[in-house]
Amino acid sequence: MPDFKLPDLGEGVTEAEVDRWLVKEGDVISEDDPLVEVITDKATAEIPSPFEGVVARIHVKAGDVVPVGTVLVSIEAEAGSGNGETPAPKVAAVATDAISAAAERVPDDAGDNGVKAMPPVRKLARELGVDLTTVTGTGPGRRITRADVEGAARGATTAPPAARGETPSSGERREPLKGVRRVIAERMSEAHRVVPPVTHVEECDVTELDATRKLANERAPDEQRLTFVPFIVKAVTTSLKEYPALNASLDEDAGEIVFHYHYDIGVAVDTPAGLMVPVVKDADKLRLRALATEIERLATAARGGSLIAHELRGSTFTVTSPGPFGGLMATPIVFHPQSAILGVHRATDRPVVRDGQIVIRKMMNLSITFDHRILDGMTAAKFVLNVVRLLEHPAVLALES
């Protein structure tokens, strides 16, 4: 009776969450039939069976988080067939290839009932009580996206309590802490335990910047629309080169501060599955319009559940910008092991003093939260003031493009 074990999936993955079994005990399956859907912090994927035979025993239930090497399922040969054994390396190869494929591309094949949707989108549909066979996909090849599912959920009647995870008249709803939300919880908890954070806040007058971006959008209506974010990322990469401690991380095992000479900027995006931080690679090498295009592409992919693995890895600094929901000030959690995160807050018209006169200017607060083990407050203050100066003088910032 060959056992299917969760193999070493590479990329630093040490565990996976069993999201859904696609077979049940007693099922007769062929090699490469869909077997189980798993979630790692890199991807969600359907893993095919490396064996043919009968599902003898499922050892792990849906929702369990298990380490590499755990036996997931036992499969025995059908009567009259061979012994059903397959060399162990193939088990690892099949599973690893499945994870890599899911992490690196959108699958081309349709799932159950011919519906085209990635596993995270199917998962969201189950959680929202949406029947995917009734949803029209708007993605490439009419693939169903997260936005399609959310739209269907908003237009549908309220699901019964059981479908929402409630018991009738319970007055509450419970959801398992799983998938992307579980990964976020674990990372935030680790950062809170490890990093001694300090936050420094500065005001930034973005009146000229707002006028500049509006004029640029009017002059090139067919180009990618410019928001504040690409200007901020450009100001950040320029300032990081002057203050390298903000583009560093702490190697605790080696007792060393690692200064990075590449500028891969994470941009936090709110998605239906939770906060995701896709990475703009080599952001310092992109001009403003190219930055805007890449940020928008990554944000759309994050909300649609189609980010690929390397787009979520390797950031050296993070910018979080909730836009109109940014409030006056916040203290974002540093994405450990990075040394700092910049919080961008709501831009509003405020009365300020200029040349002895009270005038109305469009003002924005910027907060820098940093790991006090890596750098001191003076360095963080100088960094954010440099960002402010660049944003307040967009003509100078444009020269950095």
Tab-separated table of C-alpha atoms in Angstrom, residues 79-251:
chain	number	residue	atom	x	y	z
A	79	ALA	CA	-7.340	-6.586	-7.403
A	80	GLY	CA	-5.631	-8.260	-10.357
A	81	SER	CA	-3.247	-5.387	-10.979
A	82	GLY	CA	0.414	-5.093	-10.039
A	83	ASN	CA	1.540	-4.165	-6.578
A	84	GLY	CA	0.790	-0.518	-7.247
A	85	GLU	CA	4.132	0.678	-5.973
A	86	THR	CA	5.746	3.679	-7.570
A	87	PRO	CA	9.278	4.825	-6.824
A	88	ALA	CA	9.370	7.364	-3.999
A	89	PRO	CA	11.079	10.100	-6.044
A	90	LYS	CA	8.084	10.264	-8.339
A	91	VAL	CA	5.807	11.164	-5.436
A	92	ALA	CA	7.924	14.194	-4.659
A	93	ALA	CA	8.294	15.093	-8.308
A	94	VAL	CA	4.569	14.985	-9.017
A	95	ALA	CA	3.659	17.133	-6.015
A	96	THR	CA	6.495	19.580	-6.458
A	97	ASP	CA	5.726	20.014	-10.142
A	98	ALA	CA	2.080	20.687	-9.286
A	99	ILE	CA	2.975	23.362	-6.735
A	100	SER	CA	5.495	24.948	-9.111
A	101	ALA	CA	3.010	24.950	-11.964
A	102	ALA	CA	0.349	26.606	-9.827
A	103	ALA	CA	2.809	29.126	-8.490
A	104	GLU	CA	4.259	30.048	-11.852
A	105	ARG	CA	1.263	30.205	-14.190
A	106	VAL	CA	-2.485	30.258	-14.512
A	107	PRO	CA	-3.646	26.742	-15.411
A	108	ASP	CA	-5.138	26.330	-18.852
A	109	ASP	CA	-7.449	23.434	-18.055
A	110	ALA	CA	-10.992	23.760	-16.803
A	111	GLY	CA	-12.059	22.235	-13.515
A	112	ASP	CA	-15.282	20.557	-12.473
A	113	ASN	CA	-18.230	21.067	-14.851
A	114	GLY	CA	-15.962	22.797	-17.358
A	115	VAL	CA	-15.671	25.895	-15.167
A	116	LYS	CA	-12.389	27.789	-15.603
A	117	ALA	CA	-11.219	29.172	-12.255
A	118	MET	CA	-8.039	28.986	-10.220
A	119	PRO	CA	-8.137	27.105	-6.915
A	120	PRO	CA	-8.157	30.296	-4.769
A	121	VAL	CA	-11.148	31.558	-6.738
A	122	ARG	CA	-12.948	28.227	-6.257
A	123	LYS	CA	-12.199	28.449	-2.555
A	124	LEU	CA	-13.616	31.985	-2.373
A	125	ALA	CA	-16.749	30.847	-4.206
A	126	ARG	CA	-17.291	28.051	-1.668
A	127	GLU	CA	-16.861	30.506	1.212
A	128	LEU	CA	-19.335	32.985	-0.309
A	129	GLY	CA	-21.835	30.312	-1.337
A	130	VAL	CA	-21.521	31.122	-5.058
A	131	ASP	CA	-22.209	28.411	-7.662
A	132	LEU	CA	-19.440	28.851	-10.240
A	133	THR	CA	-21.550	27.274	-12.970
A	134	THR	CA	-23.799	30.354	-12.809
A	135	VAL	CA	-20.955	32.872	-13.079
A	136	THR	CA	-19.740	34.370	-16.364
A	137	GLY	CA	-15.966	34.711	-16.378
A	138	THR	CA	-14.391	37.992	-17.470
A	139	GLY	CA	-10.761	36.858	-17.309
A	140	PRO	CA	-8.594	35.572	-20.159
A	141	GLY	CA	-10.337	32.707	-21.938
A	142	ARG	CA	-13.509	33.526	-19.938
A	143	ARG	CA	-11.758	32.400	-16.777
A	144	ILE	CA	-13.656	33.329	-13.602
A	145	THR	CA	-11.826	35.869	-11.443
A	146	ARG	CA	-12.225	36.872	-7.810
A	147	ALA	CA	-14.029	40.026	-8.928
A	148	ASP	CA	-16.564	37.871	-10.832
A	149	VAL	CA	-17.235	35.786	-7.724
A	150	GLU	CA	-17.558	38.837	-5.488
A	151	GLY	CA	-19.952	40.444	-7.945
A	152	ALA	CA	-22.054	37.281	-8.039
A	153	ALA	CA	-22.078	37.167	-4.238
A	154	ARG	CA	-23.265	40.781	-3.988
A	155	GLY	CA	-26.036	40.140	-6.478
A	156	ALA	CA	-27.184	36.896	-4.889
A	157	THR	CA	-29.634	36.509	-2.072
A	158	THR	CA	-28.162	35.964	1.353
A	159	ALA	CA	-26.897	32.442	1.782
A	160	PRO	CA	-28.527	30.301	4.470
A	161	PRO	CA	-26.810	30.354	7.887
A	162	ALA	CA	-25.250	26.911	7.403
A	163	ALA	CA	-23.602	28.022	4.146
A	164	ARG	CA	-22.133	31.013	5.960
A	165	GLY	CA	-20.701	28.870	8.746
A	166	GLU	CA	-23.406	29.914	11.219
A	167	THR	CA	-25.905	27.990	13.232
A	168	PRO	CA	-29.457	29.394	13.139
A	169	SER	CA	-30.032	32.173	15.710
A	170	SER	CA	-26.446	31.880	16.896
A	171	GLY	CA	-25.848	35.612	16.503
A	172	GLU	CA	-22.322	35.003	15.273
A	173	ARG	CA	-20.337	33.665	12.384
A	174	ARG	CA	-17.101	31.706	12.548
A	175	GLU	CA	-14.474	31.203	9.855
A	176	PRO	CA	-11.447	28.916	10.023
A	177	LEU	CA	-8.140	30.750	10.251
A	178	LYS	CA	-6.690	29.221	7.110
A	179	GLY	CA	-5.130	29.884	3.748
A	180	VAL	CA	-3.799	33.373	3.060
A	181	ARG	CA	-5.330	34.733	6.276
A	182	ARG	CA	-3.473	32.134	8.354
A	183	VAL	CA	-0.175	32.981	6.647
A	184	ILE	CA	-0.772	36.693	7.273
A	185	ALA	CA	-1.564	36.005	10.929
A	186	GLU	CA	1.594	33.961	11.417
A	187	ARG	CA	3.852	36.527	9.748
A	188	MET	CA	2.338	39.462	11.613
A	189	SER	CA	2.645	37.620	14.925
A	190	GLU	CA	6.291	36.797	14.207
A	191	ALA	CA	7.070	40.396	13.265
A	192	HIS	CA	5.336	41.699	16.400
A	193	ARG	CA	7.300	39.303	18.605
A	194	VAL	CA	10.676	39.928	16.994
A	195	VAL	CA	10.802	43.547	15.812
A	196	PRO	CA	11.063	46.466	18.282
A	197	PRO	CA	9.184	49.015	16.134
A	198	VAL	CA	9.334	52.814	16.256
A	199	THR	CA	7.192	55.110	14.106
A	200	HIS	CA	8.114	58.589	12.891
A	201	VAL	CA	5.531	60.805	11.121
A	202	GLU	CA	5.952	63.778	8.788
A	203	GLU	CA	3.530	66.034	6.902
A	204	CYS	CA	3.891	66.295	3.142
A	205	ASP	CA	2.417	69.062	0.966
A	206	VAL	CA	1.317	67.259	-2.206
A	207	THR	CA	-0.476	70.213	-3.819
A	208	GLU	CA	2.020	70.524	-6.663
A	209	LEU	CA	2.316	66.769	-7.017
A	210	ASP	CA	-1.461	66.438	-7.338
A	211	ALA	CA	-1.558	69.133	-10.011
A	212	THR	CA	1.366	67.510	-11.858
A	213	ARG	CA	-0.165	64.052	-11.968
A	214	LYS	CA	-3.567	65.428	-13.052
A	215	LEU	CA	-1.946	67.377	-15.886
A	216	ALA	CA	0.059	64.316	-16.930
A	217	ASN	CA	-3.131	62.221	-17.011
A	218	GLU	CA	-4.937	64.864	-19.093
A	219	ARG	CA	-2.065	65.061	-21.579
A	220	ALA	CA	-1.865	61.309	-22.043
A	221	PRO	CA	-5.392	59.930	-21.518
A	222	ASP	CA	-4.537	56.653	-23.266
A	223	GLU	CA	-1.547	55.945	-21.004
A	224	GLN	CA	-1.646	54.265	-17.593
A	225	ARG	CA	-3.308	56.661	-15.148
A	226	LEU	CA	-0.918	58.131	-12.579
A	227	THR	CA	-1.865	57.982	-8.898
A	228	PHE	CA	0.270	59.147	-5.996
A	229	VAL	CA	1.767	55.673	-5.532
A	230	PRO	CA	4.292	55.559	-8.428
A	231	PHE	CA	5.624	58.985	-7.406
A	232	ILE	CA	5.983	57.730	-3.839
A	233	VAL	CA	7.777	54.553	-4.928
A	234	LYS	CA	10.154	56.645	-7.069
A	235	ALA	CA	10.843	58.975	-4.125
A	236	VAL	CA	11.405	55.947	-1.894
A	237	THR	CA	13.941	54.252	-4.181
A	238	THR	CA	15.841	57.509	-4.604
A	239	SER	CA	15.942	58.033	-0.836
A	240	LEU	CA	16.917	54.432	-0.098
A	241	LYS	CA	20.127	54.962	-2.053
A	242	GLU	CA	21.001	57.827	0.274
A	243	TYR	CA	19.965	55.962	3.434
A	244	PRO	CA	20.852	52.278	2.840
A	245	ALA	CA	19.915	51.181	6.368
A	246	LEU	CA	16.273	51.471	5.277
A	247	ASN	CA	16.923	48.954	2.484
A	248	ALA	CA	18.474	46.404	4.817
A	249	SER	CA	17.537	43.294	6.785
A	250	LEU	CA	18.875	41.607	9.891
A	251	ASP	CA	20.456	38.148	9.649
